[in-house]
Amino acid sequence: MKAKVFLLVCLFIGMATVSIPAQDKANNADQSWKMSSFWSPVVCDGQLVDILSGGEITVHTVFKTFKNGSILAKEIIQIKGTVESESGEVFKIKEFDKWIKTDRWVGYWTYNLIGDQGSHYIGTLYLDYGTGMITVGKTVCN
């Protein structure tokens, strides 16, 4: 359930962004840079420990479609910036998302949150859009 909330965070990022055009690459990949705010719960050992919101993040997206083969599309997203927690701690966020479409979209993302008061959260998540199943990978909370 908490992982589904995290998915909604990613969707909010997509809806709340303003595109800044970028130059297309020769490999037929579309790129964009976007500025946005961020919202996410922080879950450690199955427990909600904090909520991050606001801030300013930069989202860089590279999207490529394929005409042949088993992979139909691929999207790489990099997120960087700062965001504040409910406790007042300010976090630097770095997130890397990779989405692959075969017969359905499957996503894998890693995140690294470093707080100015000593908190540090690192983790991975997996999402299969076909089944709606979200799997929380390894998470380290300090």
Short mmCIF file of N, CA and C in Angstrom, two decimals:
data_model
loop_
_atom_site.label_atom_id
_atom_site.label_comp_id
_atom_site.label_asym_id
_atom_site.label_seq_id
_atom_site.Cartn_x
_atom_site.Cartn_y
_atom_site.Cartn_z
N MET A 1 0.82 -1.19 0.00
CA MET A 1 0.00 0.00 0.00
C MET A 1 0.87 1.25 0.00
N LYS A 2 1.88 1.28 0.86
CA LYS A 2 2.75 2.46 0.94
C LYS A 2 3.55 2.61 -0.34
N ALA A 3 3.86 1.47 -0.98
CA ALA A 3 4.59 1.54 -2.25
C ALA A 3 3.71 2.13 -3.33
N LYS A 4 2.40 1.88 -3.27
CA LYS A 4 1.49 2.47 -4.24
C LYS A 4 1.45 3.99 -4.08
N VAL A 5 1.57 4.46 -2.85
CA VAL A 5 1.62 5.90 -2.61
C VAL A 5 2.86 6.47 -3.28
N PHE A 6 3.97 5.73 -3.20
CA PHE A 6 5.19 6.20 -3.83
C PHE A 6 5.01 6.30 -5.35
N LEU A 7 4.26 5.34 -5.93
CA LEU A 7 3.97 5.40 -7.36
C LEU A 7 3.19 6.67 -7.69
N LEU A 8 2.24 7.02 -6.85
CA LEU A 8 1.48 8.24 -7.08
C LEU A 8 2.39 9.46 -7.07
N VAL A 9 3.44 9.40 -6.25
CA VAL A 9 4.42 10.48 -6.21
C VAL A 9 5.02 10.68 -7.60
N CYS A 10 5.42 9.57 -8.19
CA CYS A 10 6.01 9.65 -9.53
C CYS A 10 5.02 10.21 -10.54
N LEU A 11 3.76 9.83 -10.43
CA LEU A 11 2.75 10.35 -11.34
C LEU A 11 2.53 11.84 -11.12
N PHE A 12 2.54 12.29 -9.84
CA PHE A 12 2.40 13.71 -9.55
C PHE A 12 3.55 14.51 -10.16
N ILE A 13 4.74 13.94 -10.10
CA ILE A 13 5.90 14.61 -10.68
C ILE A 13 5.66 14.84 -12.17
N GLY A 14 5.17 13.81 -12.84
CA GLY A 14 4.90 13.92 -14.26
C GLY A 14 3.83 14.94 -14.58
N MET A 15 2.78 15.01 -13.78
CA MET A 15 1.69 15.93 -14.04
C MET A 15 2.03 17.36 -13.66
N ALA A 16 2.91 17.54 -12.69
CA ALA A 16 3.18 18.88 -12.15
C ALA A 16 4.36 19.57 -12.82
N THR A 17 4.93 18.95 -13.81
CA THR A 17 6.14 19.52 -14.39
C THR A 17 5.84 20.44 -15.56
N VAL A 18 6.79 21.30 -15.81
CA VAL A 18 6.73 22.19 -16.96
C VAL A 18 7.90 21.81 -17.86
N SER A 19 7.62 21.47 -19.10
CA SER A 19 8.68 21.02 -20.01
C SER A 19 9.59 22.17 -20.42
N ILE A 20 10.85 21.85 -20.49
CA ILE A 20 11.84 22.74 -21.06
C ILE A 20 12.44 21.95 -22.22
N PRO A 21 12.25 22.38 -23.46
CA PRO A 21 12.69 21.57 -24.60
C PRO A 21 14.20 21.32 -24.56
N ALA A 22 14.57 20.14 -25.00
CA ALA A 22 15.98 19.78 -25.12
C ALA A 22 16.23 19.30 -26.54
N GLN A 23 17.46 19.27 -26.92
CA GLN A 23 17.82 18.87 -28.27
C GLN A 23 17.68 17.36 -28.41
N ASP A 24 17.04 16.89 -29.50
CA ASP A 24 16.91 15.47 -29.75
C ASP A 24 18.26 14.89 -30.15
N LYS A 25 18.49 13.64 -29.78
CA LYS A 25 19.72 12.96 -30.10
C LYS A 25 19.61 12.28 -31.46
N ALA A 26 20.72 11.93 -32.04
CA ALA A 26 20.74 11.27 -33.33
C ALA A 26 20.17 9.85 -33.27
N ASN A 27 20.06 9.27 -32.09
CA ASN A 27 19.55 7.91 -31.96
C ASN A 27 18.03 7.86 -31.82
N ASN A 28 17.34 8.90 -32.26
CA ASN A 28 15.87 8.98 -32.24
C ASN A 28 15.29 8.96 -30.83
N ALA A 29 16.03 9.41 -29.87
CA ALA A 29 15.52 9.49 -28.50
C ALA A 29 15.04 10.91 -28.25
N ASP A 30 13.88 11.01 -27.62
CA ASP A 30 13.35 12.32 -27.23
C ASP A 30 13.81 12.62 -25.81
N GLN A 31 14.23 13.86 -25.58
CA GLN A 31 14.68 14.27 -24.26
C GLN A 31 13.87 15.46 -23.78
N SER A 32 13.77 15.58 -22.47
CA SER A 32 13.18 16.78 -21.91
C SER A 32 13.77 17.03 -20.53
N TRP A 33 13.79 18.28 -20.15
CA TRP A 33 14.17 18.73 -18.82
C TRP A 33 12.94 19.39 -18.22
N LYS A 34 12.65 19.09 -16.98
CA LYS A 34 11.48 19.66 -16.32
C LYS A 34 11.84 20.08 -14.91
N MET A 35 11.20 21.13 -14.44
CA MET A 35 11.32 21.56 -13.06
C MET A 35 10.01 21.19 -12.37
N SER A 36 10.10 20.72 -11.14
CA SER A 36 8.90 20.29 -10.44
C SER A 36 9.13 20.35 -8.94
N SER A 37 8.07 20.09 -8.20
CA SER A 37 8.20 19.87 -6.76
C SER A 37 8.08 18.37 -6.54
N PHE A 38 8.20 17.93 -5.31
CA PHE A 38 8.28 16.51 -5.00
C PHE A 38 7.42 16.19 -3.80
N TRP A 39 6.85 15.01 -3.77
CA TRP A 39 6.13 14.51 -2.60
C TRP A 39 6.36 13.01 -2.51
N SER A 40 6.72 12.53 -1.32
CA SER A 40 6.94 11.10 -1.13
C SER A 40 6.94 10.75 0.34
N PRO A 41 6.31 9.62 0.68
CA PRO A 41 6.49 9.09 2.03
C PRO A 41 7.84 8.38 2.10
N VAL A 42 8.42 8.28 3.28
CA VAL A 42 9.65 7.52 3.50
C VAL A 42 9.28 6.34 4.40
N VAL A 43 9.50 5.13 3.89
CA VAL A 43 9.12 3.92 4.62
C VAL A 43 10.38 3.12 4.91
N CYS A 44 10.55 2.74 6.19
CA CYS A 44 11.67 1.90 6.61
C CYS A 44 11.10 0.73 7.40
N ASP A 45 11.53 -0.46 7.06
CA ASP A 45 11.06 -1.67 7.74
C ASP A 45 9.54 -1.73 7.80
N GLY A 46 8.88 -1.32 6.72
CA GLY A 46 7.43 -1.37 6.64
C GLY A 46 6.71 -0.28 7.42
N GLN A 47 7.44 0.66 8.02
CA GLN A 47 6.84 1.72 8.83
C GLN A 47 7.08 3.09 8.18
N LEU A 48 6.05 3.92 8.17
CA LEU A 48 6.18 5.28 7.68
C LEU A 48 7.01 6.08 8.69
N VAL A 49 8.15 6.64 8.24
CA VAL A 49 9.03 7.38 9.14
C VAL A 49 9.03 8.88 8.86
N ASP A 50 8.63 9.29 7.66
CA ASP A 50 8.63 10.71 7.33
C ASP A 50 7.86 10.91 6.03
N ILE A 51 7.55 12.17 5.74
CA ILE A 51 6.94 12.53 4.46
C ILE A 51 7.71 13.72 3.91
N LEU A 52 8.16 13.59 2.66
CA LEU A 52 8.89 14.65 1.98
C LEU A 52 7.93 15.38 1.05
N SER A 53 8.02 16.72 1.01
CA SER A 53 7.14 17.47 0.11
C SER A 53 7.76 18.80 -0.26
N GLY A 54 7.28 19.35 -1.38
CA GLY A 54 7.74 20.66 -1.82
C GLY A 54 9.09 20.60 -2.48
N GLY A 55 9.90 21.58 -2.18
CA GLY A 55 11.24 21.64 -2.73
C GLY A 55 11.25 21.97 -4.19
N GLU A 56 12.39 21.78 -4.80
CA GLU A 56 12.56 22.01 -6.22
C GLU A 56 13.45 20.92 -6.78
N ILE A 57 12.94 20.21 -7.76
CA ILE A 57 13.71 19.14 -8.38
C ILE A 57 13.79 19.36 -9.88
N THR A 58 14.85 18.82 -10.46
CA THR A 58 15.03 18.80 -11.91
C THR A 58 14.83 17.37 -12.37
N VAL A 59 14.00 17.20 -13.40
CA VAL A 59 13.71 15.88 -13.94
C VAL A 59 14.22 15.83 -15.38
N HIS A 60 15.12 14.91 -15.66
CA HIS A 60 15.64 14.72 -17.02
C HIS A 60 15.11 13.39 -17.53
N THR A 61 14.40 13.42 -18.66
CA THR A 61 13.79 12.22 -19.22
C THR A 61 14.34 11.98 -20.62
N VAL A 62 14.70 10.73 -20.90
CA VAL A 62 15.09 10.30 -22.23
C VAL A 62 14.16 9.15 -22.60
N PHE A 63 13.44 9.31 -23.72
CA PHE A 63 12.46 8.31 -24.15
C PHE A 63 12.80 7.85 -25.55
N LYS A 64 12.84 6.53 -25.74
CA LYS A 64 13.18 5.98 -27.05
C LYS A 64 12.20 4.87 -27.39
N THR A 65 11.72 4.87 -28.62
CA THR A 65 10.87 3.79 -29.10
C THR A 65 11.66 2.92 -30.07
N PHE A 66 11.32 1.64 -30.10
CA PHE A 66 11.98 0.68 -30.98
C PHE A 66 10.92 0.08 -31.90
N LYS A 67 11.25 -0.11 -33.16
CA LYS A 67 10.28 -0.66 -34.11
C LYS A 67 10.36 -2.17 -34.19
N ASN A 68 11.49 -2.75 -33.90
CA ASN A 68 11.66 -4.20 -33.99
C ASN A 68 12.20 -4.74 -32.68
N GLY A 69 12.04 -6.04 -32.47
CA GLY A 69 12.60 -6.67 -31.28
C GLY A 69 11.58 -6.75 -30.17
N SER A 70 12.01 -7.30 -29.06
CA SER A 70 11.09 -7.54 -27.95
C SER A 70 10.86 -6.30 -27.10
N ILE A 71 11.79 -5.35 -27.11
CA ILE A 71 11.60 -4.10 -26.37
C ILE A 71 10.94 -3.09 -27.30
N LEU A 72 9.78 -2.55 -26.91
CA LEU A 72 9.06 -1.60 -27.73
C LEU A 72 9.42 -0.15 -27.40
N ALA A 73 9.74 0.10 -26.13
CA ALA A 73 10.09 1.46 -25.71
C ALA A 73 10.93 1.39 -24.44
N LYS A 74 11.72 2.43 -24.24
CA LYS A 74 12.54 2.53 -23.02
C LYS A 74 12.55 3.98 -22.58
N GLU A 75 12.45 4.20 -21.27
CA GLU A 75 12.47 5.54 -20.72
C GLU A 75 13.41 5.57 -19.51
N ILE A 76 14.31 6.53 -19.51
CA ILE A 76 15.25 6.73 -18.41
C ILE A 76 14.93 8.10 -17.80
N ILE A 77 14.79 8.14 -16.47
CA ILE A 77 14.47 9.39 -15.78
C ILE A 77 15.48 9.61 -14.66
N GLN A 78 16.06 10.80 -14.60
CA GLN A 78 16.95 11.18 -13.51
C GLN A 78 16.34 12.37 -12.79
N ILE A 79 16.27 12.26 -11.45
CA ILE A 79 15.69 13.32 -10.63
C ILE A 79 16.75 13.79 -9.64
N LYS A 80 16.94 15.11 -9.56
CA LYS A 80 17.89 15.70 -8.61
C LYS A 80 17.27 16.95 -8.04
N GLY A 81 17.59 17.27 -6.78
CA GLY A 81 17.12 18.50 -6.18
C GLY A 81 17.08 18.41 -4.67
N THR A 82 16.30 19.30 -4.06
CA THR A 82 16.14 19.31 -2.62
C THR A 82 14.66 19.33 -2.28
N VAL A 83 14.34 18.74 -1.14
CA VAL A 83 12.96 18.67 -0.67
C VAL A 83 12.98 18.65 0.86
N GLU A 84 11.95 19.19 1.49
CA GLU A 84 11.88 19.28 2.94
C GLU A 84 10.94 18.21 3.50
N SER A 85 11.31 17.68 4.68
CA SER A 85 10.47 16.69 5.34
C SER A 85 9.52 17.38 6.32
N GLU A 86 8.53 16.63 6.81
CA GLU A 86 7.61 17.18 7.80
C GLU A 86 8.33 17.62 9.07
N SER A 87 9.46 16.97 9.36
CA SER A 87 10.21 17.31 10.57
C SER A 87 11.08 18.55 10.38
N GLY A 88 11.14 19.08 9.15
CA GLY A 88 11.95 20.27 8.89
C GLY A 88 13.32 19.96 8.32
N GLU A 89 13.69 18.69 8.26
CA GLU A 89 14.98 18.32 7.68
C GLU A 89 14.91 18.50 6.16
N VAL A 90 15.98 19.06 5.58
CA VAL A 90 16.05 19.26 4.14
C VAL A 90 16.88 18.12 3.54
N PHE A 91 16.33 17.48 2.51
CA PHE A 91 16.98 16.35 1.88
C PHE A 91 17.43 16.69 0.48
N LYS A 92 18.65 16.25 0.13
CA LYS A 92 19.09 16.22 -1.26
C LYS A 92 18.57 14.90 -1.81
N ILE A 93 17.91 14.98 -2.97
CA ILE A 93 17.37 13.77 -3.57
C ILE A 93 18.06 13.48 -4.88
N LYS A 94 18.40 12.21 -5.07
CA LYS A 94 18.89 11.70 -6.35
C LYS A 94 18.10 10.43 -6.61
N GLU A 95 17.46 10.38 -7.77
CA GLU A 95 16.67 9.21 -8.12
C GLU A 95 16.94 8.86 -9.57
N PHE A 96 16.99 7.58 -9.86
CA PHE A 96 17.21 7.08 -11.21
C PHE A 96 16.13 6.06 -11.51
N ASP A 97 15.33 6.32 -12.55
CA ASP A 97 14.25 5.42 -12.94
C ASP A 97 14.54 4.85 -14.31
N LYS A 98 14.22 3.57 -14.49
CA LYS A 98 14.35 2.93 -15.80
C LYS A 98 13.06 2.18 -16.06
N TRP A 99 12.40 2.50 -17.18
CA TRP A 99 11.14 1.87 -17.57
C TRP A 99 11.34 1.19 -18.92
N ILE A 100 10.86 -0.04 -19.02
CA ILE A 100 10.97 -0.80 -20.26
C ILE A 100 9.58 -1.31 -20.63
N LYS A 101 9.24 -1.16 -21.91
CA LYS A 101 7.95 -1.67 -22.38
C LYS A 101 8.20 -2.82 -23.35
N THR A 102 7.70 -3.97 -22.97
CA THR A 102 7.65 -5.12 -23.88
C THR A 102 6.16 -5.27 -24.22
N ASP A 103 5.49 -6.22 -23.60
CA ASP A 103 4.03 -6.29 -23.75
C ASP A 103 3.34 -5.39 -22.72
N ARG A 104 4.09 -4.92 -21.72
CA ARG A 104 3.59 -3.97 -20.71
C ARG A 104 4.80 -3.23 -20.13
N TRP A 105 4.51 -2.13 -19.44
CA TRP A 105 5.58 -1.33 -18.82
C TRP A 105 6.02 -1.98 -17.52
N VAL A 106 7.34 -2.06 -17.33
CA VAL A 106 7.95 -2.53 -16.09
C VAL A 106 8.97 -1.47 -15.69
N GLY A 107 8.91 -1.04 -14.42
CA GLY A 107 9.79 0.02 -13.97
C GLY A 107 10.65 -0.41 -12.80
N TYR A 108 11.83 0.14 -12.75
CA TYR A 108 12.78 -0.09 -11.66
C TYR A 108 13.37 1.27 -11.32
N TRP A 109 13.34 1.63 -10.04
CA TRP A 109 13.97 2.89 -9.69
C TRP A 109 14.72 2.78 -8.37
N THR A 110 15.78 3.59 -8.30
CA THR A 110 16.60 3.66 -7.09
C THR A 110 16.59 5.11 -6.62
N TYR A 111 16.67 5.28 -5.31
CA TYR A 111 16.68 6.62 -4.76
C TYR A 111 17.72 6.73 -3.65
N ASN A 112 18.20 7.94 -3.46
CA ASN A 112 19.18 8.26 -2.43
C ASN A 112 18.77 9.61 -1.84
N LEU A 113 18.38 9.61 -0.57
CA LEU A 113 17.93 10.82 0.12
C LEU A 113 18.90 11.12 1.26
N ILE A 114 19.56 12.27 1.21
CA ILE A 114 20.54 12.65 2.23
C ILE A 114 20.04 13.90 2.94
N GLY A 115 19.77 13.77 4.24
CA GLY A 115 19.24 14.88 5.02
C GLY A 115 20.33 15.73 5.65
N ASP A 116 19.99 17.02 5.90
CA ASP A 116 20.96 17.94 6.50
C ASP A 116 21.08 17.76 8.01
N GLN A 117 20.25 16.85 8.60
CA GLN A 117 20.34 16.58 10.04
C GLN A 117 20.79 15.15 10.32
N GLY A 118 21.37 14.50 9.29
CA GLY A 118 21.97 13.18 9.48
C GLY A 118 21.16 12.00 8.97
N SER A 119 19.92 12.18 8.57
CA SER A 119 19.14 11.06 8.03
C SER A 119 19.62 10.73 6.62
N HIS A 120 19.58 9.42 6.29
CA HIS A 120 20.02 8.97 4.97
C HIS A 120 19.20 7.75 4.61
N TYR A 121 18.50 7.80 3.47
CA TYR A 121 17.65 6.71 3.01
C TYR A 121 18.06 6.34 1.59
N ILE A 122 18.29 5.05 1.39
CA ILE A 122 18.64 4.51 0.07
C ILE A 122 17.72 3.32 -0.19
N GLY A 123 17.21 3.22 -1.41
CA GLY A 123 16.34 2.08 -1.67
C GLY A 123 16.06 1.87 -3.14
N THR A 124 15.35 0.77 -3.42
CA THR A 124 14.94 0.41 -4.76
C THR A 124 13.49 -0.04 -4.74
N LEU A 125 12.80 0.21 -5.85
CA LEU A 125 11.43 -0.23 -6.03
C LEU A 125 11.27 -0.78 -7.44
N TYR A 126 10.35 -1.73 -7.60
CA TYR A 126 10.03 -2.31 -8.89
C TYR A 126 8.52 -2.23 -9.09
N LEU A 127 8.07 -1.95 -10.30
CA LEU A 127 6.65 -1.87 -10.59
C LEU A 127 6.36 -2.57 -11.91
N ASP A 128 5.37 -3.45 -11.91
CA ASP A 128 4.88 -4.10 -13.12
C ASP A 128 3.49 -3.54 -13.39
N TYR A 129 3.35 -2.70 -14.43
CA TYR A 129 2.05 -2.10 -14.72
C TYR A 129 1.02 -3.15 -15.13
N GLY A 130 1.47 -4.25 -15.71
CA GLY A 130 0.54 -5.29 -16.14
C GLY A 130 -0.20 -5.93 -14.98
N THR A 131 0.50 -6.14 -13.88
CA THR A 131 -0.12 -6.76 -12.70
C THR A 131 -0.44 -5.73 -11.63
N GLY A 132 0.15 -4.54 -11.72
CA GLY A 132 -0.03 -3.54 -10.68
C GLY A 132 0.80 -3.83 -9.44
N MET A 133 1.65 -4.84 -9.50
CA MET A 133 2.44 -5.28 -8.36
C MET A 133 3.67 -4.40 -8.17
N ILE A 134 3.80 -3.85 -6.96
CA ILE A 134 4.97 -3.06 -6.58
C ILE A 134 5.77 -3.89 -5.59
N THR A 135 7.05 -4.01 -5.85
CA THR A 135 7.94 -4.76 -4.97
C THR A 135 8.97 -3.80 -4.40
N VAL A 136 9.06 -3.74 -3.09
CA VAL A 136 10.08 -2.91 -2.44
C VAL A 136 11.34 -3.73 -2.37
N GLY A 137 12.40 -3.20 -2.97
CA GLY A 137 13.70 -3.88 -2.94
C GLY A 137 14.43 -3.55 -1.65
N LYS A 138 15.74 -3.68 -1.72
CA LYS A 138 16.57 -3.39 -0.56
C LYS A 138 16.44 -1.92 -0.17
N THR A 139 16.26 -1.68 1.12
CA THR A 139 16.17 -0.32 1.65
C THR A 139 17.12 -0.19 2.83
N VAL A 140 17.88 0.89 2.84
CA VAL A 140 18.79 1.18 3.95
C VAL A 140 18.38 2.51 4.54
N CYS A 141 18.12 2.52 5.86
CA CYS A 141 17.69 3.73 6.55
C CYS A 141 18.64 4.02 7.70
N ASN A 142 19.25 5.20 7.69
CA ASN A 142 20.15 5.62 8.77
C ASN A 142 19.71 6.96 9.29
#
